[in-house]
Tab-separated table of C-alpha atoms (C1' of nucleotides) in Angstrom:
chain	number	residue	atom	x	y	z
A	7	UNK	CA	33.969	67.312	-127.726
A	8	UNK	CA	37.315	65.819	-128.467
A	9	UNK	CA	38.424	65.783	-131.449
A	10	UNK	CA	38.709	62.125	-133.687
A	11	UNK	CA	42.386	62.435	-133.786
A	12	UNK	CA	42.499	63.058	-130.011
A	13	UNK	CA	39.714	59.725	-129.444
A	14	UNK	CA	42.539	57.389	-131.904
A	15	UNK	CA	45.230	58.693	-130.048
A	16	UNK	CA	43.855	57.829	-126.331
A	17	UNK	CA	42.391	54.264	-127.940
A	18	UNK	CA	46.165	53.795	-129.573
A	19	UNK	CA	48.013	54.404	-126.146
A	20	UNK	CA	45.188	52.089	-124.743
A	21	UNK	CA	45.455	49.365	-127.392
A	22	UNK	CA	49.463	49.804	-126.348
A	23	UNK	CA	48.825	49.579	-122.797
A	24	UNK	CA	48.277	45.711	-123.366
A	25	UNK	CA	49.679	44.679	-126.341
A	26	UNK	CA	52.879	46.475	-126.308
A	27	UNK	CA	56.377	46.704	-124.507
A	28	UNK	CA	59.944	47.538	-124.928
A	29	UNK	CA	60.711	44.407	-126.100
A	30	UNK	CA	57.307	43.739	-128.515
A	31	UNK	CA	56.353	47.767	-129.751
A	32	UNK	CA	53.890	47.945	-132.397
A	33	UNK	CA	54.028	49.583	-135.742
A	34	UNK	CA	51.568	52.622	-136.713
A	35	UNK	CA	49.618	49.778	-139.533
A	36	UNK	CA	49.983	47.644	-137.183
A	37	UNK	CA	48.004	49.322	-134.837
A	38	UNK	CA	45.541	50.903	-137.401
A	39	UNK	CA	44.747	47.615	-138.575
A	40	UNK	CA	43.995	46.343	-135.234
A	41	UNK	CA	41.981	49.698	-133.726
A	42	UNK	CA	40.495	50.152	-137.825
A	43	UNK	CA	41.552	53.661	-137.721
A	44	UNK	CA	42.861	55.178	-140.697
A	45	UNK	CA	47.025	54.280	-140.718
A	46	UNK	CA	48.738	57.649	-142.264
A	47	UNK	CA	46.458	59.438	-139.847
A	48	UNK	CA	46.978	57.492	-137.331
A	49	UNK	CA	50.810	57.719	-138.081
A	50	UNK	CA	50.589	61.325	-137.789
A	51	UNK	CA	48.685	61.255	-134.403
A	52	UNK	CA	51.328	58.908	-133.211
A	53	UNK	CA	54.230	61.113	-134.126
A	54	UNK	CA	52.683	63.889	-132.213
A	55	UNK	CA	52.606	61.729	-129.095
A	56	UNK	CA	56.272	60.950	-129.323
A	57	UNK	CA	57.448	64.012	-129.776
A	58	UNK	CA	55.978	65.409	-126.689
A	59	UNK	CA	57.219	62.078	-125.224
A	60	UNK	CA	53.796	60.618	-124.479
A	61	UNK	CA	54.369	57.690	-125.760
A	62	UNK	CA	57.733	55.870	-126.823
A	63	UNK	CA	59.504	54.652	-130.268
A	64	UNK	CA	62.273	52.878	-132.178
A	65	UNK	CA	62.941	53.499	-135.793
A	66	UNK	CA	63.625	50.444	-137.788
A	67	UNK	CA	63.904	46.983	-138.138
A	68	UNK	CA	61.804	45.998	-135.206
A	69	UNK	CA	61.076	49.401	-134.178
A	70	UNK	CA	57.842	50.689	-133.424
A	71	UNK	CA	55.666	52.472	-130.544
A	72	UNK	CA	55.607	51.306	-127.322
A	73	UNK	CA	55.500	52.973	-123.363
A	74	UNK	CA	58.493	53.404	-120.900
A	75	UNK	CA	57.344	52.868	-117.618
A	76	UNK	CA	57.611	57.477	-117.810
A	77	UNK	CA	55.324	57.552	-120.073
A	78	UNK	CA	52.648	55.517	-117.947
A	79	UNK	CA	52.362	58.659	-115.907
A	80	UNK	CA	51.072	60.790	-118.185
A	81	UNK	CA	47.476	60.827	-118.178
A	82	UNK	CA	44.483	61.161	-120.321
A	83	UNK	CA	44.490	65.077	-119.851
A	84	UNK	CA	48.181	64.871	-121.467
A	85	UNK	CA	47.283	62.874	-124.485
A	86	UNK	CA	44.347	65.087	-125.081
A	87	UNK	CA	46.172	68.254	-124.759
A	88	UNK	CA	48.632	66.882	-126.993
A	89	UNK	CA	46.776	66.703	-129.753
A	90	UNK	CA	43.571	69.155	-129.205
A	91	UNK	CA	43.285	72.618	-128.039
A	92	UNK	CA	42.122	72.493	-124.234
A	93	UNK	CA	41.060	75.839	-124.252
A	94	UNK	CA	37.610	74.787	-125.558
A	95	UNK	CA	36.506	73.129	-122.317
A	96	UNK	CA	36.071	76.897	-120.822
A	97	UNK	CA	33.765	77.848	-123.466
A	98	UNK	CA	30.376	77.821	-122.552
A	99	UNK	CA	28.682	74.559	-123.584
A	100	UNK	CA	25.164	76.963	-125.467
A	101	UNK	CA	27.635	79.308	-127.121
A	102	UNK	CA	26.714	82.334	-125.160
A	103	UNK	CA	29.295	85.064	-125.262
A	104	UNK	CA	28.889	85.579	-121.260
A	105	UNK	CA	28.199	82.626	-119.195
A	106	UNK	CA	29.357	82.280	-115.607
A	107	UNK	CA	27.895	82.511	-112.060
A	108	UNK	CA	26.451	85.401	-112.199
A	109	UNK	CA	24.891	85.246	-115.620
A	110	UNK	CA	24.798	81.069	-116.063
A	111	UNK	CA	23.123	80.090	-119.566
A	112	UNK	CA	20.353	77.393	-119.049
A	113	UNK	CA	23.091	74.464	-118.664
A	114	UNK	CA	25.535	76.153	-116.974
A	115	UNK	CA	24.807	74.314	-114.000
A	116	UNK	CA	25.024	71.478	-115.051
A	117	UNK	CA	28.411	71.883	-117.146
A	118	UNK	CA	30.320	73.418	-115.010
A	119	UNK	CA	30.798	70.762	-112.204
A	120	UNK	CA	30.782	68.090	-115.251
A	121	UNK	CA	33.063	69.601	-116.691
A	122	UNK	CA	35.156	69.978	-113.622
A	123	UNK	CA	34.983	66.878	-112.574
A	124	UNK	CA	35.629	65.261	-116.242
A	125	UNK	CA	38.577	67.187	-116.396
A	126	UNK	CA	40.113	66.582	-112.720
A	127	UNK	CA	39.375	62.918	-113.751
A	128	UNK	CA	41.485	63.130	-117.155
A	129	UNK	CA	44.060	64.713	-115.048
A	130	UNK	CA	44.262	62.300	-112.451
A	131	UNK	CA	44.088	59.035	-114.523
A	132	UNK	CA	47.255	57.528	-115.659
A	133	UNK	CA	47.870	55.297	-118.529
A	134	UNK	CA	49.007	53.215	-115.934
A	135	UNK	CA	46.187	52.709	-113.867
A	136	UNK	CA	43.894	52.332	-117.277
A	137	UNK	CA	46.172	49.901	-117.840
A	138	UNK	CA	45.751	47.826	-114.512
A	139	UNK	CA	42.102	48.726	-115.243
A	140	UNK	CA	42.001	47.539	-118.469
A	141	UNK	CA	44.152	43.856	-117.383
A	142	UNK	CA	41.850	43.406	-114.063
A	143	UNK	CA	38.666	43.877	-116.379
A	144	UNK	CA	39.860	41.197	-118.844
A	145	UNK	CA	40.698	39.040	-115.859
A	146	UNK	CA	37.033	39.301	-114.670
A	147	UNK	CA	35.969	38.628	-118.461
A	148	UNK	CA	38.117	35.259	-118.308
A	149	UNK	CA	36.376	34.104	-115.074
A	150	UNK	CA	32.850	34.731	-115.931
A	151	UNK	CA	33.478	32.790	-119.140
B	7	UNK	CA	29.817	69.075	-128.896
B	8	UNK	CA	27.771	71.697	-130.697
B	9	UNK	CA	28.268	73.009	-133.498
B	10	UNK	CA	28.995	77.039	-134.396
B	11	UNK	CA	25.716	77.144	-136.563
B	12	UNK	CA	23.617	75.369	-133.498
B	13	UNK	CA	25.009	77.657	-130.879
B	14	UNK	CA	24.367	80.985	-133.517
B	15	UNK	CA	20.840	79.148	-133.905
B	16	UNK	CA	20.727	79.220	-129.706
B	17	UNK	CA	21.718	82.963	-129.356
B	18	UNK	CA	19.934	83.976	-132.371
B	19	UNK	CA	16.405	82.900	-131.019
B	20	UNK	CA	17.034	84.125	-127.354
B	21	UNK	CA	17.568	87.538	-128.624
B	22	UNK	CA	14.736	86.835	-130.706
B	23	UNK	CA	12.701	86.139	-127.288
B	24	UNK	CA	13.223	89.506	-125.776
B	25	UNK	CA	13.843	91.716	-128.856
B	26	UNK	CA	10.720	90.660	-131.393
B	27	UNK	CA	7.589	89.735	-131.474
B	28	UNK	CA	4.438	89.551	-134.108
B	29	UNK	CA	4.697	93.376	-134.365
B	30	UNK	CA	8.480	94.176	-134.862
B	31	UNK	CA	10.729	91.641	-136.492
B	32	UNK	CA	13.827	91.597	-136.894
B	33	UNK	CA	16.156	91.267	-140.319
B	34	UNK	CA	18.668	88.100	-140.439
B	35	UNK	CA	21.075	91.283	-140.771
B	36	UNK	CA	20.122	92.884	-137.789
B	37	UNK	CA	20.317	90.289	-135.710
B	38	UNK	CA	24.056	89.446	-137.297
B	39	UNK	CA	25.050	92.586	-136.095
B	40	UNK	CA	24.135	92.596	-132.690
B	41	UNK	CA	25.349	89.387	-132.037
B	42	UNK	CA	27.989	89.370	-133.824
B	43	UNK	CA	27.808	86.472	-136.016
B	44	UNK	CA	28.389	86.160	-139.892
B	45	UNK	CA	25.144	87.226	-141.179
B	46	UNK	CA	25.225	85.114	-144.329
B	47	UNK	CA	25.362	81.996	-142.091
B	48	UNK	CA	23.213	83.087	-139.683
B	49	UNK	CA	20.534	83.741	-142.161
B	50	UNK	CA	20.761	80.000	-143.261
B	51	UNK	CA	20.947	78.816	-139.866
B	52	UNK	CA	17.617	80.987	-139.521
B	53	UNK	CA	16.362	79.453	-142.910
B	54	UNK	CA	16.421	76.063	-141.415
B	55	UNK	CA	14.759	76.935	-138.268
B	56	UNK	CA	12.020	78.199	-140.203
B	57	UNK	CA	11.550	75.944	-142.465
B	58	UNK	CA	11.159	73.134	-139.564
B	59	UNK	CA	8.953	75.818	-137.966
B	60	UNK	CA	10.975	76.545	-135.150
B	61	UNK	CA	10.640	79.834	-135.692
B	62	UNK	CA	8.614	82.028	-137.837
B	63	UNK	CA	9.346	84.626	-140.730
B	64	UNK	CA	7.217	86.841	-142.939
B	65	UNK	CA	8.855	88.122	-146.129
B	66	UNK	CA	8.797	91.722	-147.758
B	67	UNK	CA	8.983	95.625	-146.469
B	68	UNK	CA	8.798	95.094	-142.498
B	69	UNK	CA	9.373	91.328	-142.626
B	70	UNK	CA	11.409	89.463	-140.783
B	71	UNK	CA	11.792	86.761	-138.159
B	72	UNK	CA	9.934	86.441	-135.002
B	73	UNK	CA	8.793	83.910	-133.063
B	74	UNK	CA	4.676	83.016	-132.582
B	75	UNK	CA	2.994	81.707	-129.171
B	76	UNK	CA	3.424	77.890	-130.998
B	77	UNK	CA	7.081	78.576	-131.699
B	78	UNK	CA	7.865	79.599	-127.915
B	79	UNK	CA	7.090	75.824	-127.006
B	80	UNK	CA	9.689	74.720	-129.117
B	81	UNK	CA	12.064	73.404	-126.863
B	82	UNK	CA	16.694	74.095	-126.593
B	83	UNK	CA	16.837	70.234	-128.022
B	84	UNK	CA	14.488	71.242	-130.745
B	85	UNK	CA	16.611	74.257	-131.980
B	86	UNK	CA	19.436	71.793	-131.774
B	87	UNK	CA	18.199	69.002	-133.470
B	88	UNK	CA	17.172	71.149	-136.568
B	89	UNK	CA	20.897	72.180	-136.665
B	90	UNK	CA	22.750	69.118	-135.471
B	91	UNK	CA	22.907	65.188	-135.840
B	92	UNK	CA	21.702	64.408	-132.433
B	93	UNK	CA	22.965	60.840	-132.581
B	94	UNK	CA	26.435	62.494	-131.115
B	95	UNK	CA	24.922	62.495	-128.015
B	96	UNK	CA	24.911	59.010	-127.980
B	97	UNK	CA	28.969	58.619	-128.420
B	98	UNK	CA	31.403	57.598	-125.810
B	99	UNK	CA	33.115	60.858	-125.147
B	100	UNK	CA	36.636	58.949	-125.227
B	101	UNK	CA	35.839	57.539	-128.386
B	102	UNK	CA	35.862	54.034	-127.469
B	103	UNK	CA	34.350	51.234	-129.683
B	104	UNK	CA	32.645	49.838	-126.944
B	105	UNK	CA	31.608	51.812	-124.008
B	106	UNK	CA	28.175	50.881	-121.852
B	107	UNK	CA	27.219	49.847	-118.295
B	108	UNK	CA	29.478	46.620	-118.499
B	109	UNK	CA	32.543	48.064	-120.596
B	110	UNK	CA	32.622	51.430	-119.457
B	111	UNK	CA	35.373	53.822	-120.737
B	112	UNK	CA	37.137	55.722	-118.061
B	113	UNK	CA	34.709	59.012	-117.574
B	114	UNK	CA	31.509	57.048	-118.495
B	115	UNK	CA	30.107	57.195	-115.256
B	116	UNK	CA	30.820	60.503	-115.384
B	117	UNK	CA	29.658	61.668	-118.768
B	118	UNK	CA	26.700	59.099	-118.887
B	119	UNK	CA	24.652	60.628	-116.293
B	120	UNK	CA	25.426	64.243	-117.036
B	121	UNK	CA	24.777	63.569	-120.288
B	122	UNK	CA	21.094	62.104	-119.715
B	123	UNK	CA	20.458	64.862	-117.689
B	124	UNK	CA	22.229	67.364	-119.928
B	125	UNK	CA	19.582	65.871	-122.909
B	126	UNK	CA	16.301	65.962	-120.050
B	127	UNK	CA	17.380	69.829	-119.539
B	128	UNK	CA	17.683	70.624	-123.190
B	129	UNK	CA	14.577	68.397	-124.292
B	130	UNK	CA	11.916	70.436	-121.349
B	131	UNK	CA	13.500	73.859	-121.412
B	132	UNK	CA	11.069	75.873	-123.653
B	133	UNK	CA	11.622	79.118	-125.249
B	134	UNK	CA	9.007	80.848	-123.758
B	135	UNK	CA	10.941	79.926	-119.970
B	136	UNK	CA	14.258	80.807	-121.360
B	137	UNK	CA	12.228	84.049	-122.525
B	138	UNK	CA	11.084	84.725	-119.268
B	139	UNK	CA	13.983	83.607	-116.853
B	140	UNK	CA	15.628	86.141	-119.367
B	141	UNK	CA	13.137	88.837	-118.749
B	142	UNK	CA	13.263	88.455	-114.881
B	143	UNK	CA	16.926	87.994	-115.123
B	144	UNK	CA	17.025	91.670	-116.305
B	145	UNK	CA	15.002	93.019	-113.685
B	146	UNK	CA	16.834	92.161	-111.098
B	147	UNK	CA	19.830	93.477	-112.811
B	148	UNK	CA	17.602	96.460	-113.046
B	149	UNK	CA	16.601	96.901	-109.605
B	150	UNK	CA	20.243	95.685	-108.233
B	151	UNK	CA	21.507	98.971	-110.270
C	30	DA	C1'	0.139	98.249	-160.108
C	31	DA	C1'	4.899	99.358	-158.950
C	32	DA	C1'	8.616	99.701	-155.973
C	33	DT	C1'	10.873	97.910	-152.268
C	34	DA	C1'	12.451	95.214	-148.618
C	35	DA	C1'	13.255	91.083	-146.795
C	36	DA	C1'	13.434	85.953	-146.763
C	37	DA	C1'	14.555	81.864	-149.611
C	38	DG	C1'	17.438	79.453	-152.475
C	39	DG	C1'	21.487	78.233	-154.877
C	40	DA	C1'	26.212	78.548	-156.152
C	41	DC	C1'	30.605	79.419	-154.579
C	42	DA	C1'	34.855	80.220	-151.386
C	43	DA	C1'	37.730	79.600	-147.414
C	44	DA	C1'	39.196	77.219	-143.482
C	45	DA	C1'	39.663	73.345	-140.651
C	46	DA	C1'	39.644	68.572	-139.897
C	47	DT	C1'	40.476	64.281	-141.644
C	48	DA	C1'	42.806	61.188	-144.703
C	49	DT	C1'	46.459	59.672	-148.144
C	50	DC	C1'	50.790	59.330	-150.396
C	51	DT	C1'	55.824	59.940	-151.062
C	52	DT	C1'	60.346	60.807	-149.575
C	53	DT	C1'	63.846	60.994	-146.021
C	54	DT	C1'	66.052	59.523	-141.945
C	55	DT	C1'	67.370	56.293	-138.579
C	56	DT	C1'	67.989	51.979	-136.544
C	57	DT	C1'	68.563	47.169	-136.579
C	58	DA	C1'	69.744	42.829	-138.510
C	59	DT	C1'	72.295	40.432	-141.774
D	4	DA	C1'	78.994	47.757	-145.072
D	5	DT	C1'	74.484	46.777	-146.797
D	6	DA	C1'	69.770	45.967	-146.854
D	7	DA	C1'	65.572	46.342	-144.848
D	8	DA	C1'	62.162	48.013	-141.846
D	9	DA	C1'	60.038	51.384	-139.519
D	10	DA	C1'	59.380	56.159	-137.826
D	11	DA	C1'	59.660	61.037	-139.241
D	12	DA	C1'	58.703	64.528	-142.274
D	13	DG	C1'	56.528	66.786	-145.845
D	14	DA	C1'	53.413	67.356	-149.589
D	15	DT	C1'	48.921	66.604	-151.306
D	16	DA	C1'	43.897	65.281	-151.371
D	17	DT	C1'	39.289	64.959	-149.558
D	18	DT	C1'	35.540	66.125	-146.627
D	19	DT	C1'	33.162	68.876	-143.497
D	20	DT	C1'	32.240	73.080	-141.502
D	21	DT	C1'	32.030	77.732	-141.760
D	22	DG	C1'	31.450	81.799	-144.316
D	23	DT	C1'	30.199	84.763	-148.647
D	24	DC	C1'	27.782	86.256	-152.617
D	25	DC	C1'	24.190	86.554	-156.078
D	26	DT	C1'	19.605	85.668	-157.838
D	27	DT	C1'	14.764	84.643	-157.148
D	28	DT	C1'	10.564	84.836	-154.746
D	29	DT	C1'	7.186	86.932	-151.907
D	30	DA	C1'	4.950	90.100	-149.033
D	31	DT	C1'	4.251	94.837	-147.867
D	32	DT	C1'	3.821	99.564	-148.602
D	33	DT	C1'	2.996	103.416	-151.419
DNA sequence: AAATAAAAGGACAAAAATATCTTTTTTTAT
DNA sequence: ATAAAAAAAGATATTTTTGTCCTTTTATTT
């Protein structure tokens, strides 16, 4: 399971996706209030992000967080391993000191192509495309109104 | 995600399948050892699963825990429900406020069906078939040898 | 009946995750 | 230049999880 400071950071960069750009960025309350995550934590999260250039910001007057059209490449699987250890999705889902192929604990089966698949889909996915997601779901919203 | 005292709780009573029974029980220390778990946590781990009758103890010289016929159809889910709040299960893995059929984060459609049948797995799988998939799992091992 | 061995129970400690607060630095706007 | 606004950095606090220790209870064996 990810970790709560890993779940605010991808719903920030989400929340940023659509509400943000160079010329309007956001500031960490700002975006706490909005999301109702807790700011200084959030903060923190934030400045993790930007230091591994996930995401983008301005100190000052104006400044905030934002994303460069670079950062929209990164994908989930970046943000995550920004902020968690992504080690843990090799260890085996029951605990069991050895589980693999040959010795599979009772879920194995069933975690190991999830998890493969979860994680080539985290990989894959960029902030971009959540993005163009994200703007052709609210579209659909709009029309079925 | 489980927790460390639901996935000691998971090892715990598998070894407790193949290495116990009415006639020789086994100490909370005992079973720390050879798994390889803190015994003071396991033993309150093992507390809990007796006291919801998940497994069974007997106190004294030669006491110890074990598990009865009625314990063995005790199900995986069961031994994690005494440990863990189940309602994680229901979570969007992302962390998103809203995630369902009609607002689905990005890997819902991934994690919502492995999850269901990640629960269905845990919720039929009984100790006494874990107990014997074990047992014929070391035969083979046996005759492969 | 007494001694003993083991679980049960309770109090405590350490570590990790989460959350808060304060100070410093940097940038922008005036 | 100065003031202000915001991120960055660092220190501290709280909560949860994990881990340890000590005492009490209970069953068994002698």
């Amino acid at each position: 399971m990810l970790s709560k400071a890993s779940k605010y950071a991808i719903t920030a960069v989400l929340y940023l996706t659509n509400s943000s750009n160079k010329q309007h960025k956001l500031g960490s309350k700002q975006i706490a209030k909005a999301l109702d995550i807790p700011a200084p934590f959030l903060a923190k999260t934030l400045q993790e992000l930007t230091k591994k250039k996930i995401i983008s910001s301005v100190k000052g007057p104006n400044g905030g967080f934002y994303l460069s059209k670079e950062n929209e490449n990164n994908t989930l699987f970046d943000i995550i391993a920004c902020i968690d250890d992504v080690e843990k999705f090799n260890d085996c889902y029951l605990g069991q000191f050895e589980c693999n192929e040959d010795k599979p604990c009772v879920v194995h089966h069933l975690y190991f192509p999830f998890k493969n698949e979860l994680i080539n889909k985290l990989k894959t996915k960029t902030i971009l495309e959540m993005s163009n997601e994200y703007a052709h779901n609210n579209n659909l919203t709009q029309i079925l109104k």
